[in-house]
Coordinates of C-alpha atoms in Angstrom, one line a residue:
M1 CA 11.4 9.2 -26.3
A2 CA 7.6 8.5 -26.0
D3 CA 5.1 9.7 -28.6
L4 CA 2.7 12.4 -27.4
I5 CA -0.7 11.4 -28.7
T6 CA -3.7 13.7 -28.4
V7 CA -6.9 11.9 -27.7
D8 CA -10.3 13.6 -27.9
D9 CA -12.7 10.6 -27.7
P10 CA -13.4 9.2 -24.2
D11 CA -14.3 5.9 -25.7
D12 CA -10.9 5.5 -27.4
P13 CA -9.8 1.9 -26.5
R14 CA -6.2 3.1 -25.9
L15 CA -7.5 4.8 -22.7
R16 CA -9.0 1.6 -21.4
D17 CA -6.6 1.3 -18.5
Y18 CA -8.0 4.5 -17.1
T19 CA -11.7 4.0 -17.4
G20 CA -14.0 3.9 -14.4
L21 CA -11.4 4.6 -11.7
T22 CA -14.1 5.4 -9.2
D23 CA -15.7 2.0 -9.6
V24 CA -14.0 0.3 -6.6
E25 CA -15.4 -3.2 -7.1
L26 CA -14.6 -3.2 -10.8
R27 CA -11.0 -1.9 -10.3
R28 CA -10.3 -4.3 -7.4
R29 CA -11.1 -7.2 -9.7
R30 CA -9.7 -5.9 -12.9
E31 CA -6.4 -4.4 -12.0
P32 CA -4.7 -7.6 -10.5
A33 CA -6.3 -9.7 -13.2
E34 CA -4.7 -7.5 -15.9
G35 CA -1.5 -7.0 -14.1
L36 CA -1.7 -3.2 -13.8
F37 CA -2.1 -0.4 -11.2
I38 CA -2.7 3.3 -11.5
A39 CA -0.2 5.9 -10.1
E40 CA -1.6 9.4 -9.6
G41 CA 0.3 12.6 -9.4
E42 CA 3.8 13.6 -10.3
K43 CA 5.6 12.4 -7.1
V44 CA 3.8 9.0 -7.0
I45 CA 4.5 8.4 -10.7
R46 CA 8.2 9.2 -10.3
R47 CA 8.5 7.0 -7.2
A48 CA 6.8 4.1 -9.0
A49 CA 9.3 4.5 -11.9
D50 CA 12.2 4.8 -9.5
A51 CA 11.1 1.5 -7.8
G52 CA 11.4 -0.3 -11.1
Y53 CA 7.8 -0.6 -12.2
E54 CA 7.4 -0.6 -15.9
M55 CA 5.0 2.1 -17.3
R56 CA 2.3 0.9 -19.7
S57 CA 1.2 4.4 -20.6
M58 CA 0.7 7.9 -19.2
L59 CA -2.4 10.1 -19.3
L60 CA -1.7 13.9 -19.0
T61 CA -3.5 17.1 -19.3
A62 CA -1.6 19.7 -21.3
K63 CA -0.1 21.7 -18.4
W64 CA 1.6 18.6 -17.0
V65 CA 3.5 17.8 -20.2
D66 CA 6.4 20.2 -19.3
V67 CA 6.4 19.1 -15.7
M68 CA 6.8 15.4 -16.7
R69 CA 9.1 16.1 -19.7
D70 CA 12.1 14.3 -18.2
V71 CA 10.0 11.2 -17.6
I72 CA 8.5 11.4 -21.0
D73 CA 11.9 11.7 -22.6
E74 CA 13.0 8.3 -21.1
L75 CA 9.7 6.5 -22.0
R76 CA 9.0 4.0 -24.7
A77 CA 5.4 3.8 -23.6
P78 CA 2.7 6.0 -25.2
V79 CA 1.7 9.3 -23.5
Y80 CA -1.9 10.4 -24.1
T81 CA -2.7 14.1 -23.7
V82 CA -6.3 15.0 -23.0
S83 CA -8.4 17.9 -21.9
P84 CA -9.3 18.1 -18.2
E85 CA -13.0 17.5 -19.2
L86 CA -12.1 14.4 -21.1
A87 CA -9.9 13.1 -18.3
E88 CA -12.9 13.4 -16.0
R89 CA -15.2 11.6 -18.4
V90 CA -12.8 8.7 -18.8
T91 CA -11.8 8.3 -15.1
G92 CA -15.1 9.3 -13.5
Y93 CA -13.7 12.1 -11.3
H94 CA -11.8 15.4 -11.6
V95 CA -8.1 14.5 -11.9
H96 CA -6.8 17.3 -9.7
R97 CA -3.1 16.5 -10.3
G98 CA -3.6 16.1 -14.1
A99 CA -1.2 13.2 -14.3
L100 CA -1.9 9.5 -14.3
A101 CA 0.2 6.5 -15.3
S102 CA -0.7 2.9 -15.8
M103 CA 2.0 0.7 -14.4
Q104 CA 2.8 -3.0 -14.8
R105 CA 2.7 -5.0 -11.6
K106 CA 5.5 -7.2 -10.5
P107 CA 5.0 -10.7 -9.2
L108 CA 4.8 -10.8 -5.4
P109 CA 7.7 -12.5 -3.7
P110 CA 7.1 -15.5 -1.4
A111 CA 6.7 -14.6 2.3
D112 CA 9.8 -16.6 3.1
D113 CA 11.9 -14.3 0.9
I114 CA 10.5 -11.3 2.6
L115 CA 11.2 -12.7 6.1
A116 CA 14.8 -13.7 5.2
G117 CA 16.2 -10.2 5.3
A118 CA 13.9 -8.6 7.8
R119 CA 14.0 -7.9 11.5
R120 CA 10.8 -5.7 12.0
V121 CA 7.7 -6.9 10.2
V122 CA 4.1 -5.7 10.0
I123 CA 1.4 -8.3 9.7
M124 CA -2.0 -7.0 8.7
E125 CA -5.2 -9.1 9.1
S126 CA -8.3 -8.3 7.1
V127 CA -7.4 -4.6 6.6
N128 CA -9.8 -3.7 3.8
D129 CA -9.9 0.0 3.9
H130 CA -7.6 1.4 1.2
T131 CA -6.9 4.6 3.1
N132 CA -5.8 2.7 6.2
I133 CA -3.6 0.4 4.0
G134 CA -1.9 3.4 2.5
A135 CA -1.4 5.2 5.8
M136 CA 0.1 2.1 7.4
F137 CA 2.5 1.6 4.6
R138 CA 3.6 5.2 4.8
S139 CA 4.2 4.9 8.6
A140 CA 6.0 1.6 8.1
A141 CA 8.4 3.2 5.6
A142 CA 8.9 6.3 7.7
L143 CA 9.5 4.5 11.0
G144 CA 11.8 1.8 9.7
M145 CA 9.7 -1.3 9.5
D146 CA 11.4 -3.8 7.1
A147 CA 8.5 -5.5 5.4
V148 CA 4.7 -6.1 5.4
L149 CA 2.9 -9.4 5.3
L150 CA -0.8 -9.4 4.4
S151 CA -3.5 -12.0 5.3
P152 CA -5.2 -13.4 2.1
D153 CA -8.2 -11.1 2.5
C154 CA -6.4 -7.8 3.0
A155 CA -7.0 -5.0 0.5
D156 CA -4.7 -4.3 -2.4
P157 CA -1.8 -2.0 -1.5
L158 CA -1.5 -1.0 -5.2
Y159 CA -5.1 0.2 -5.5
R160 CA -5.0 3.8 -6.5
R161 CA -6.3 5.2 -3.2
S162 CA -3.8 3.1 -1.2
V163 CA -0.9 4.3 -3.4
K164 CA -2.0 7.9 -3.2
V165 CA -2.4 8.0 0.6
S166 CA 1.0 6.2 1.1
M167 CA 2.6 8.9 -1.2
G168 CA 4.3 6.0 -3.0
A169 CA 5.6 4.3 0.2
V170 CA 4.0 1.1 -1.0
F171 CA 6.9 0.9 -3.5
S172 CA 9.6 1.2 -0.9
V173 CA 8.5 -1.4 1.7
P174 CA 8.7 -5.1 0.5
Y175 CA 5.4 -7.0 1.0
A176 CA 3.9 -10.4 0.4
R177 CA 0.7 -12.3 1.1
L178 CA 0.5 -15.2 3.4
E179 CA -1.3 -18.0 1.5
T180 CA -3.1 -19.4 4.6
W181 CA -4.5 -17.7 7.7
P182 CA -3.6 -18.0 10.5
K183 CA -1.6 -21.1 9.7
G184 CA 0.8 -18.9 7.7
L185 CA 2.0 -17.3 10.9
E186 CA 3.8 -20.5 11.8
A187 CA 6.4 -19.8 9.2
V188 CA 6.9 -16.3 10.7
R189 CA 7.6 -17.8 14.1
E190 CA 9.9 -20.5 12.6
A191 CA 11.9 -17.7 11.0
G192 CA 12.7 -16.5 14.5
F193 CA 10.1 -13.7 15.0
T194 CA 8.3 -12.9 18.2
L195 CA 4.6 -12.4 17.3
L196 CA 3.1 -9.4 19.1
A197 CA -0.7 -8.8 18.7
L198 CA -1.8 -5.2 19.1
T199 CA -5.2 -5.0 20.8
P200 CA -7.0 -2.4 23.0
D201 CA -7.8 -5.2 25.5
E202 CA -6.9 -3.9 29.0
R203 CA -5.6 -7.3 29.9
A204 CA -2.8 -7.0 27.3
K205 CA 0.6 -5.8 28.4
I206 CA 1.5 -2.2 27.7
L207 CA 3.6 -2.1 24.6
D208 CA 6.6 -0.4 26.2
E209 CA 6.7 -3.1 29.0
T210 CA 7.5 -5.8 26.5
A211 CA 10.5 -3.7 25.2
P212 CA 10.0 -4.7 21.6
H213 CA 12.8 -2.6 20.4
T214 CA 15.3 -4.9 22.2
M215 CA 14.0 -8.0 20.6
E216 CA 16.0 -9.5 17.8
R217 CA 13.1 -10.1 15.4
V218 CA 9.6 -8.8 15.9
A219 CA 6.4 -9.3 13.9
L220 CA 3.7 -6.8 14.9
M221 CA 0.1 -8.0 14.1
L222 CA -2.7 -5.5 13.5
G223 CA -6.3 -6.1 12.6
A224 CA -9.0 -4.2 10.7
E225 CA -10.6 -1.0 11.9
G226 CA -13.4 -1.8 14.4
D227 CA -13.1 -5.5 14.6
G228 CA -9.4 -5.7 15.4
L229 CA -7.5 -9.0 15.3
S230 CA -9.6 -12.2 15.1
R231 CA -9.6 -14.6 18.0
R232 CA -7.6 -17.1 15.9
A233 CA -4.9 -14.4 15.2
L234 CA -4.8 -13.4 18.9
A235 CA -4.4 -17.1 19.9
A236 CA -1.5 -17.5 17.5
A237 CA 0.4 -14.6 19.0
D238 CA 3.3 -14.9 21.5
E239 CA 2.2 -11.8 23.4
R240 CA -0.8 -9.4 23.4
V241 CA 0.2 -5.8 23.6
R242 CA -1.6 -2.5 23.9
I243 CA -1.1 1.3 23.7
P244 CA -2.1 2.9 27.0
M245 CA -5.0 5.4 26.6
A246 CA -6.0 8.6 28.5
H247 CA -9.1 10.8 28.9
G248 CA -11.4 7.8 28.5
V249 CA -10.4 7.0 24.9
D250 CA -10.6 3.3 24.4
S251 CA -8.8 2.9 21.1
L252 CA -7.1 4.7 18.1
N253 CA -7.8 4.5 14.4
V254 CA -5.7 1.5 13.1
G255 CA -3.5 3.9 11.1
A256 CA -2.7 6.0 14.1
A257 CA -2.2 3.0 16.3
A258 CA 0.1 1.4 13.8
A259 CA 2.4 4.5 13.7
V260 CA 2.6 4.6 17.5
A261 CA 3.4 0.9 17.6
F262 CA 6.0 1.0 14.8
Y263 CA 7.9 3.7 16.7
A264 CA 7.9 1.5 19.9
V265 CA 9.1 -1.5 17.9
T266 CA 11.9 0.3 16.0
T267 CA 13.2 3.0 18.4
G268 CA 16.7 2.3 19.7
R269 CA 17.0 -1.1 18.1
P270 CA 20.5 -2.3 17.5
G271 CA 21.7 -1.3 14.1
S272 CA 18.9 1.2 13.5

């Protein structure tokens, strides 16, 4: 059972994992370098623990101690209890859910390992918005995508905002980073995947016309909000596909487009 430690000093070094959570640039550098990420809220903390991530510590306001009692009873890591005011001073924002946990990262698997057991893969290029990353992981999990591959410059799926928006789905969908781009796509094709590039370009085929759900192995490529897939990524694809639009709308938010495309790719597939 973990020790409950009351802390009343915002500069206490034991709270270092939680300092400056609103400083995006600092946390983007620091968290991967130190091998940690922050899980926020009861459900997300539980899902991270269930996914096998080791807890470094937990930071709770008093009313959350009883709610998290069963988790605390199984912990060997310290649990720091603080006032809501002190939590805000440490983190830089009002912690609405009153529960944070610092979790230990796991080493990312090689892309080849991810591809070996997958049939429906998401490939993201230069998606740097943490909200979009989280939304896409949540849709990927909900709609039956098997894995996610990230270009080297994609945002961190384990950044606090991504984890929160995904509601912990980042823990349930295996993912890896391609080491080179777009050269890394060659390994995806060699593994037997058809590369479909999602684009709003009217010259692309309508997604349903390609019948992606009937293909044995499909990798769906999506680009960043606004810019979309790069020319090099589009050139590397086997087929360019689009979602048909109505009422003069020319495109969807990448998170919404991803959900529509995931459904088209997975619906009715053999063994689904």
